[in-house]
Amino acid sequence: MSLNYKSSLLEILGIIFLSTIIFIFTTGGKIIYFDNIDWLFGAKNIVTDSEQHYISWLFFRNSDFFQFPLFKNYHYGMEISSSLIHSDSIPILAIFFKAFKHFLPFHFQYFGLWIYLSFIFQGLFSFLIIKKFTKSYWIGLLCSSFFLLAPVLTYRLFWGHESLFGQWIILCGLYLYLNDYNLKKWIALSSLSLLVHPYFFAMITLLFFATLIKEILDKQLSFKKIIAPSLIYIGTSLTLQIIFGYYAIGLNFLTSGYDFFKANMNTLFDSSPGWGINYSRVLPDLYNSIPPIGGEYEGFAFLGIGIFIILILNLFKFSQEKLVKKEKFSNRIKVLIYLTVLLIIYSISNKISIGQYEILSYPLPPFIKFITETFRVSGRFIWPVYYIIYIGSFYLLIKNFGQKYVAIILLCALSLQIWDMFPIYNNLRTKMLSPQIYYKDFNKSDKYKLNDPKWKIIGSEYNNLYYVYPHYAPENFVKLSMFASKYKLKVNFGYFSRTDKSQVKKERERLQSIIINNNLSKNSIYYIHDSEIIELVKNNQSNYNLIKLEDDLLFLIPNK
């Protein structure tokens, strides 16, 4: 992606410096250390998404570099496994660091690096967008600060959604939309999005087709001439999805939740998504359904008090009939408005709520269910709307106020927004720097540390570890996974976002038959968690070899 000639090296270095300062302010900075993994793990009694992302990477690095699909992760789940694509482990960095796996320590993580790089790209693309409206470097920096501190972005760090922190991909898509149409750049961006997260791919695809519609309305392309680029875009995307492993479990990634993980109509004004998180000292916490009964926390998109001030000033200008001087909207803006409406409709789902009140519910037509069951977390589609509001707010401010006043307004609004959100950023920094304090669990590292020396003996003798019986994020899966990945054992369990449920059922039936008939595999060890199997083994100890490791974990090993 070539930079505009106006963006000098000094300007870019300034953006990197600003992004670094805000990265340190937000996270403390230490998450960038490759051997710092403690921040990825929650307290002993909870399961975090970060654990899934990290553990999946540990198994993926043990697999062959050249395989098909490229991100197949058979070691993590075996018959019920999917691919790294479905574990949110940032495939683009996973494949890069996999090439150096023989030189990396066991406790190696790249998620902190990804967060830092995402801060830089968030700052860079927001700056490039704003520079289309102003020649002032300092106004560009001030506007970029809002994007770097945006609640919709930093909120993902509370959830441990590292891959979803790459929202600069949306900004890059908006930057391409605002520039001259270039198919190669769109294909490059869509390919990149597929290497980060499928939700970004969906959003970039919508922006791409919005671009084609804009080109038709501007008479730059005819309807016939968009057929070829559309087919090239779709064909390239589908091919890459197959190569990467998006369909490693067929169509079993289809699932429910579209009307659960949605956005509330108050989302842009609600400072809290629940879970004790609040992005404002001043504005009230509006009602959302209480987690985990409701999933509206996924649609959290609080704009921030500074943006509200800018919006109010823009409305004041509008009331004076100076905002829009009876000029027509360009096709570029019209299409963006239509896309915004479409995204809002999708994000609030077919069960529309304002606060605690559901005001409208309607059935979905069957033909759309493939989309809603693929992209079930509908609330995330409010993100492009969020950034369009940011861009529009700054555009109107720059257009309708003098440069001196714009700088003063931005500085005051930014200062107020930082003050208003300061407590939540202190809280987030504690989570990143001192997770033991944040989780109030000073023994949390025992969750993934292997203290018993017998682990090494067991790990060197066997090739497979079976969980009896595997299910979603089973108890003790973190420690068992750390053990298996360290000694390169394959496992039949894990924390998966998508699985083939029929394969899970078959695996249960197979394990049940093997243990009841005492037909254990000679190169496998079996972790026993099912109460009926434990009772069976204890009542027939002469036929079975039952051992116990730290934390009273029971394992069944074959008789030699």
XYZ file of C-alpha atoms in Angstrom:
560
model
C 0.000 0.000 0.000
C 1.817 3.114 -1.209
C 1.699 6.172 1.028
C 0.515 9.558 -0.180
C 3.406 11.878 -1.127
C 2.199 14.305 1.591
C 2.990 11.750 4.270
C 6.707 12.351 4.774
C 9.014 10.033 6.680
C 8.995 12.491 9.595
C 5.194 12.410 9.737
C 5.186 8.613 9.723
C 7.764 8.499 12.507
C 5.560 10.913 14.448
C 2.580 8.581 14.044
C 4.672 5.615 15.179
C 5.833 7.586 18.223
C 2.252 8.604 19.101
C 1.014 5.017 18.638
C 3.838 3.711 20.846
C 3.037 6.189 23.627
C -0.651 5.202 23.580
C 0.308 1.502 23.414
C 2.362 1.932 26.595
C -0.338 4.070 28.237
C -2.958 1.415 27.470
C -1.074 -1.833 28.100
C 2.034 -0.913 30.067
C 4.151 -2.136 27.154
C 5.474 -5.382 28.659
C 3.097 -7.583 26.681
C 5.428 -7.134 23.708
C 8.054 -9.369 25.376
C 7.945 -12.708 23.585
C 8.418 -14.735 26.782
C 5.718 -12.896 28.748
C 2.713 -15.241 28.694
C 1.158 -14.592 32.097
C -1.165 -11.851 30.769
C -2.729 -14.379 28.388
C -4.043 -16.561 31.223
C -6.986 -15.870 33.485
C -7.584 -16.943 37.070
C -7.629 -20.653 37.844
C -11.421 -20.802 37.955
C -12.124 -19.123 34.589
C -11.352 -19.794 30.941
C -10.199 -16.907 28.741
C -10.189 -16.631 24.972
C -6.504 -15.690 25.066
C -5.726 -19.138 26.425
C -7.392 -20.690 23.399
C -5.419 -18.487 20.998
C -2.065 -19.194 22.647
C -2.530 -22.931 23.159
C -3.709 -23.439 19.592
C -0.508 -21.743 18.384
C 1.622 -24.068 20.571
C 0.163 -27.106 18.823
C 0.265 -25.531 15.364
C 4.011 -24.897 15.629
C 4.500 -28.662 16.120
C 2.820 -29.498 12.792
C 4.503 -29.725 9.382
C 5.183 -26.398 7.687
C 3.933 -27.594 4.297
C 0.517 -29.203 4.708
C -2.959 -28.911 3.302
C -4.834 -26.971 4.384
C -2.008 -24.627 5.283
C -3.359 -23.937 8.783
C -4.522 -27.454 9.605
C -4.030 -28.089 13.322
C -4.572 -31.830 13.682
C -2.405 -32.123 16.800
C -4.917 -29.956 18.645
C -8.073 -32.061 18.683
C -7.178 -34.849 16.243
C -10.453 -36.173 14.801
C -12.463 -33.251 16.197
C -9.905 -30.594 15.305
C -10.491 -27.747 12.896
C -7.767 -25.320 11.852
C -5.863 -22.399 13.270
C -8.262 -20.174 11.330
C -11.048 -21.030 13.781
C -9.021 -20.413 16.935
C -8.375 -16.655 16.389
C -4.622 -17.226 16.689
C -3.679 -14.574 14.085
C -2.607 -16.950 11.291
C -0.420 -14.375 9.512
C 1.964 -14.235 12.484
C 1.568 -17.925 13.325
C 2.831 -19.031 9.897
C 5.685 -16.495 10.034
C 6.983 -17.595 13.425
C 6.392 -21.264 12.629
C 9.263 -20.980 10.148
C 11.557 -20.273 13.123
C 10.052 -22.811 15.533
C 13.358 -24.628 16.096
C 14.888 -21.424 17.446
C 11.992 -20.346 19.657
C 11.617 -21.127 23.371
C 8.553 -23.103 24.421
C 6.943 -20.130 26.176
C 6.851 -17.864 23.127
C 3.972 -15.566 22.227
C 3.516 -13.043 19.423
C 0.153 -11.626 20.512
C 1.716 -8.637 22.272
C 3.652 -7.806 19.108
C 0.407 -7.985 17.109
C -1.278 -5.553 19.500
C 1.643 -3.133 19.181
C 1.662 -3.371 15.375
C -2.102 -2.860 15.353
C -1.692 0.351 17.353
C 0.794 1.591 14.747
C -1.426 0.708 11.777
C -4.500 2.112 13.553
C -2.647 5.388 13.907
C -1.247 5.289 10.373
C -4.469 4.613 8.457
C -6.548 6.987 10.560
C -3.903 9.663 9.886
C -3.951 8.981 6.127
C -7.747 9.281 6.085
C -7.778 12.569 8.009
C -5.000 13.962 5.806
C -7.453 13.800 2.915
C -9.399 16.591 4.646
C -6.622 18.764 6.056
C -3.029 19.760 5.349
C -2.340 20.251 9.050
C -0.066 17.586 10.499
C -1.063 18.414 14.073
C -4.781 18.164 13.371
C -4.086 14.771 11.787
C -2.222 13.669 14.933
C -5.000 14.850 17.248
C -7.645 13.037 15.216
C -5.537 9.857 15.126
C -5.338 9.965 18.934
C -9.106 9.478 19.077
C -8.852 6.398 16.853
C -6.036 4.959 18.978
C -8.022 5.433 22.196
C -11.397 4.425 20.732
C -13.379 2.382 23.291
C -14.545 -0.034 20.582
C -10.877 -0.905 19.987
C -9.375 -1.128 23.463
C -12.450 -2.953 24.804
C -11.232 -6.047 22.908
C -8.220 -6.256 25.241
C -10.530 -6.859 28.201
C -11.938 -9.858 26.351
C -8.589 -11.178 25.147
C -9.663 -10.847 21.507
C -6.183 -10.116 20.180
C -6.989 -10.819 16.529
C -10.033 -8.526 16.692
C -7.726 -5.748 17.843
C -6.705 -5.453 14.198
C -9.480 -2.974 13.439
C -7.006 -0.959 11.387
C -8.010 -3.354 8.591
C -11.425 -1.636 8.563
C -9.715 1.767 8.428
C -7.564 0.544 5.555
C -10.755 -0.527 3.736
C -12.302 2.893 4.299
C -9.092 4.525 3.062
C -9.288 2.471 -0.166
C -12.959 3.352 -0.513
C -12.174 7.074 -0.312
C -9.465 6.754 -2.979
C -9.518 5.768 -6.626
C -10.669 2.220 -7.290
C -7.840 -0.327 -7.492
C -8.750 -4.036 -7.724
C -5.255 -5.287 -6.824
C -5.253 -3.344 -3.562
C -8.697 -4.666 -2.648
C -7.632 -8.271 -3.308
C -4.470 -7.727 -1.259
C -6.498 -6.329 1.648
C -9.101 -9.105 1.503
C -6.305 -11.714 1.463
C -4.731 -10.054 4.496
C -8.077 -10.012 6.307
C -8.444 -13.765 5.723
C -5.090 -14.197 7.487
C -6.332 -12.270 10.526
C -10.029 -12.923 11.164
C -13.073 -13.882 9.019
C -15.167 -11.008 10.405
C -12.711 -8.517 8.966
C -12.973 -10.295 5.622
C -16.767 -9.899 5.696
C -16.484 -6.168 6.417
C -13.839 -5.608 3.733
C -15.990 -7.497 1.228
C -18.926 -5.186 1.944
C -16.684 -2.158 1.449
C -15.342 -3.617 -1.807
C -18.793 -4.076 -3.306
C -19.792 -0.633 -2.028
C -16.819 0.678 -3.989
C -18.047 -1.033 -7.170
C -21.517 0.483 -6.702
C -19.925 3.898 -6.220
C -17.943 3.426 -9.437
C -21.138 2.565 -11.346
C -22.961 5.627 -10.022
C -19.996 7.825 -10.936
C -20.031 6.218 -14.398
C -16.426 5.119 -13.991
C -17.473 1.516 -14.552
C -20.477 0.010 -16.299
C -22.503 -2.817 -14.788
C -20.914 -5.251 -17.262
C -17.438 -4.125 -16.312
C -17.864 -4.933 -12.628
C -18.685 -8.598 -13.347
C -15.069 -9.576 -14.038
C -13.549 -7.881 -10.932
C -16.362 -9.287 -8.791
C -15.644 -12.822 -10.015
C -11.892 -12.340 -9.562
C -12.422 -11.058 -6.005
C -14.815 -13.873 -5.063
C -12.735 -16.553 -6.802
C -9.514 -15.448 -5.148
C -11.191 -15.278 -1.736
C -12.756 -18.746 -2.015
C -9.500 -20.268 -3.227
C -7.577 -18.787 -0.312
C -10.249 -19.905 2.147
C -9.826 -23.495 0.936
C -6.023 -23.287 1.052
C -6.014 -21.732 4.524
C -8.478 -24.232 6.016
C -11.686 -22.285 6.442
C -13.613 -25.435 5.457
C -11.531 -27.924 7.455
C -14.736 -29.013 9.217
C -16.998 -28.594 6.209
C -19.930 -26.304 6.926
C -19.972 -27.109 10.638
C -18.934 -23.524 11.357
C -22.612 -22.606 10.904
C -24.147 -21.977 14.309
C -26.723 -19.939 16.211
C -26.355 -16.686 18.129
C -27.175 -13.993 15.567
C -29.984 -12.510 17.672
C -28.013 -12.989 20.909
C -24.579 -11.449 20.234
C -26.077 -8.255 18.884
C -25.894 -4.513 19.358
C -28.413 -2.568 21.390
C -29.878 0.554 19.803
C -28.237 2.540 22.618
C -24.774 1.149 21.920
C -23.178 4.378 20.683
C -24.179 6.148 23.910
C -23.867 3.367 26.497
C -20.557 3.686 28.341
C -20.653 0.153 29.751
C -21.005 -3.308 28.174
C -21.363 -4.895 31.605
C -18.789 -7.118 33.354
C -17.764 -4.181 35.574
C -16.325 -2.254 32.603
C -17.247 1.428 32.265
C -15.665 3.884 29.839
C -17.001 7.054 31.420
C -16.912 8.817 34.759
C -19.655 11.192 33.638
C -22.135 9.397 31.405
C -24.466 6.780 32.902
C -24.362 3.052 32.342
C -27.446 2.462 30.217
C -29.253 -0.833 30.523
C -28.058 -3.845 28.572
C -29.070 -7.441 29.120
C -26.966 -8.881 31.929
C -24.106 -11.165 30.793
C -24.168 -14.052 30.197
C -27.977 -13.983 29.821
C -27.577 -11.525 26.958
C -24.791 -11.073 24.464
C -25.093 -7.363 23.747
C -21.610 -6.800 25.163
C -20.368 -7.948 21.743
C -22.051 -4.927 20.166
C -20.414 -2.420 22.528
C -19.568 0.756 20.571
C -19.446 3.715 22.971
C -18.227 6.769 21.026
C -16.650 8.662 23.904
C -17.496 11.982 25.483
C -15.027 13.910 23.296
C -16.707 12.689 20.115
C -20.086 13.698 21.556
C -18.795 17.243 21.966
C -17.631 17.306 18.351
C -20.986 15.942 17.178
C -22.838 18.618 19.170
C -20.696 21.369 17.645
C -21.388 19.981 14.171
C -25.120 19.927 14.896
C -24.896 23.513 16.105
C -23.381 24.505 12.781
C -26.089 22.550 11.007
C -28.760 24.456 12.934
C -27.200 27.655 11.599
C -27.553 26.263 8.066
C -23.811 26.491 7.592
C -23.049 22.811 7.757
C -24.580 21.785 4.435
C -24.916 24.675 2.040
C -27.639 23.024 0.006
C -25.004 21.074 -1.886
C -25.765 17.551 -3.028
C -24.123 14.578 -1.444
C -21.611 12.883 -3.720
C -22.235 9.289 -4.762
C -19.301 8.325 -2.551
C -21.104 9.658 0.524
C -24.510 8.325 -0.546
C -23.222 4.764 -0.926
C -21.437 5.029 2.422
C -24.697 6.145 4.056
C -26.576 3.192 2.524
C -23.845 0.810 3.697
C -24.044 2.310 7.186
C -27.794 1.689 7.324
C -27.290 -1.904 6.143
C -24.620 -2.534 8.786
C -26.803 -1.081 11.542
C -29.714 -3.307 10.513
C -27.479 -6.376 10.590
C -25.751 -5.483 13.872
C -28.971 -4.947 15.858
C -30.290 -8.268 14.452
C -33.917 -9.275 14.016
C -34.587 -8.675 17.733
C -34.295 -4.917 18.105
C -33.879 -3.525 21.613
C -33.525 -0.100 23.150
C -32.147 -0.574 26.630
C -34.157 -3.260 28.361
C -37.077 -3.059 25.943
C -37.414 -5.207 22.850
C -39.337 -3.000 20.445
C -39.418 -5.225 17.380
C -38.851 -8.841 16.433
C -39.248 -10.450 13.042
C -38.413 -13.832 11.469
C -35.421 -14.166 9.174
C -35.972 -15.358 5.609
C -34.360 -18.793 5.039
C -31.988 -17.565 2.310
C -30.170 -15.210 4.719
C -29.571 -17.792 7.440
C -26.356 -19.034 5.822
C -24.926 -15.560 6.425
C -26.339 -15.079 9.930
C -25.199 -18.549 11.026
C -21.702 -17.925 9.631
C -21.301 -14.423 11.069
C -23.406 -14.978 14.146
C -21.830 -12.237 16.296
C -23.874 -9.551 14.604
C -22.897 -6.814 17.067
C -19.376 -6.622 15.599
C -20.748 -5.207 12.364
C -21.307 -1.922 14.152
C -17.532 -1.317 13.935
C -17.433 0.118 10.384
C -20.384 2.344 11.348
C -18.424 3.498 14.394
C -15.387 4.475 12.347
C -17.506 6.130 9.670
C -19.021 8.302 12.438
C -15.514 9.183 13.653
C -14.369 10.097 10.134
C -17.550 12.038 9.368
C -17.320 13.960 12.647
C -13.739 15.069 11.977
C -14.486 15.839 8.316
C -17.377 18.151 9.223
C -15.391 19.778 12.024
C -12.454 20.498 9.717
C -14.738 21.709 6.932
C -16.814 24.109 8.986
C -14.403 25.575 11.543
C -11.162 27.461 11.041
C -7.923 25.541 11.454
C -7.051 27.323 14.716
C -10.463 26.561 16.217
C -10.352 22.947 15.000
C -7.038 22.376 16.800
C -8.374 23.933 20.034
C -11.643 21.959 19.860
C -9.811 18.691 19.200
C -7.317 19.277 21.998
C -10.058 20.101 24.510
C -12.279 17.191 23.398
C -9.364 14.752 23.500
C -8.246 15.932 26.942
C -11.772 15.557 28.285
C -12.156 12.115 26.719
C -8.859 10.900 28.226
C -9.850 12.264 31.650
C -13.279 10.656 31.388
C -11.845 7.244 30.459
C -8.724 7.376 32.615
C -9.950 4.942 35.320
C -10.814 2.229 32.791
C -7.388 2.522 31.164
C -5.759 2.179 34.579
C -7.806 -0.978 35.017
C -6.796 -2.284 31.591
C -3.136 -1.542 32.240
C -3.357 -3.521 35.476
C -4.819 -6.457 33.547
C -1.897 -6.382 31.114
C 0.904 -5.661 33.619
C -0.295 -7.436 36.763
C -2.904 -10.058 35.895
C -2.556 -11.593 39.367
C -3.845 -8.357 40.891
C -6.527 -7.907 38.221
C -7.870 -11.442 38.692
C -7.173 -11.411 42.456
C -5.392 -14.739 42.080
C -1.685 -14.834 42.949
C -1.495 -18.563 42.212
C -2.891 -18.271 38.690
C 0.379 -19.379 37.092
C -0.203 -22.841 38.551
C -2.915 -23.091 35.924
C -0.327 -23.669 33.213
C 2.891 -24.585 35.042
C 3.958 -28.233 35.195
C 5.401 -28.849 38.654
C 5.372 -32.638 38.962
C 8.595 -34.223 37.521
C 6.500 -37.183 36.328
C 5.176 -35.002 33.488
C 8.525 -35.305 31.719
C 8.607 -39.082 32.082
C 5.061 -39.503 30.795
C 5.612 -37.019 27.976
C 8.646 -38.871 26.657
C 6.870 -42.259 26.541
C 3.602 -41.491 24.726
C 2.403 -39.861 21.519
C -1.264 -39.118 22.274
C -3.290 -37.751 25.179
C -7.002 -38.557 25.173
C -9.527 -36.752 27.344
C -12.369 -39.005 28.530
C -14.636 -37.534 27.345
C -13.834 -34.512 25.169
C -16.175 -31.523 25.177
C -16.000 -27.744 24.840
C -13.194 -26.216 26.948
C -13.104 -29.158 29.401
C -11.890 -28.830 32.965
C -8.086 -28.745 33.355
C -7.660 -28.451 29.592
C -5.122 -25.628 30.003
C -2.594 -27.605 32.042
C -3.174 -30.743 29.994
C -2.703 -28.796 26.760
C 0.485 -27.142 27.999
C 1.843 -30.568 28.923
C 0.901 -32.131 25.584
C 2.227 -29.270 23.444
C 5.507 -29.136 25.363
C 6.199 -32.828 24.771
C 4.575 -32.832 21.316
C 1.688 -35.144 22.116
C -1.485 -34.974 20.069
C -4.747 -34.406 21.968
C -8.449 -35.019 21.285
C -9.731 -32.001 23.226
C -9.426 -28.235 23.418
C -11.207 -24.905 23.343
C -12.664 -24.621 19.851
C -14.845 -21.900 18.384
C -16.193 -24.459 15.879
C -16.209 -28.279 15.855
C -17.859 -31.086 13.968
C -20.389 -32.282 16.564
C -20.872 -35.622 14.832
C -17.143 -36.301 15.149
C -17.272 -35.437 18.858
C -20.045 -38.012 19.326
C -18.081 -40.670 17.425
C -14.972 -39.954 19.499
C -16.935 -40.399 22.711
C -18.341 -43.723 21.557
C -14.899 -44.918 20.442
C -13.246 -44.033 23.754
C -16.051 -45.621 25.743
C -15.614 -48.899 23.862
C -11.812 -48.827 24.210
C -11.856 -48.321 27.985
C -14.702 -50.678 28.806
C -12.962 -53.411 26.817
C -9.552 -52.401 28.192
C -8.177 -52.058 24.693
C -5.926 -49.061 25.309
C -3.510 -47.893 22.661
C 0.099 -48.646 23.625
C 1.320 -45.177 22.646
C -1.484 -43.223 24.338
C -2.350 -41.922 27.787
C -5.946 -41.249 28.875
C -7.023 -38.478 31.216
C -10.064 -39.732 33.150
C -12.650 -37.146 34.105
C -15.913 -39.000 33.549
C -17.294 -40.231 36.892
C -18.646 -43.518 35.493
C -15.301 -44.387 33.917
C -13.459 -43.506 37.136
C -15.785 -45.817 39.065
C -15.309 -48.598 36.520
C -11.509 -48.358 36.682
C -11.363 -48.199 40.494
C -13.604 -51.251 40.798
C -11.372 -53.209 38.433
C -7.917 -51.969 39.381
C -6.283 -55.302 38.630
C -7.129 -54.814 34.943
C -6.185 -51.130 34.662
C -3.135 -48.995 35.342
C -4.309 -45.814 37.039
C -1.830 -43.080 38.031
C -2.185 -39.691 39.654
C -0.257 -36.507 38.915
C -0.349 -33.058 40.556
C -3.730 -31.600 41.486
C -5.043 -35.171 41.739
C -5.309 -35.566 37.975
C -6.128 -39.178 37.117
C -4.573 -40.878 34.086
C -5.092 -44.297 32.631
C -2.053 -45.767 30.926
C -1.766 -49.077 29.073
C -0.299 -52.064 30.872
C 3.117 -52.965 29.559
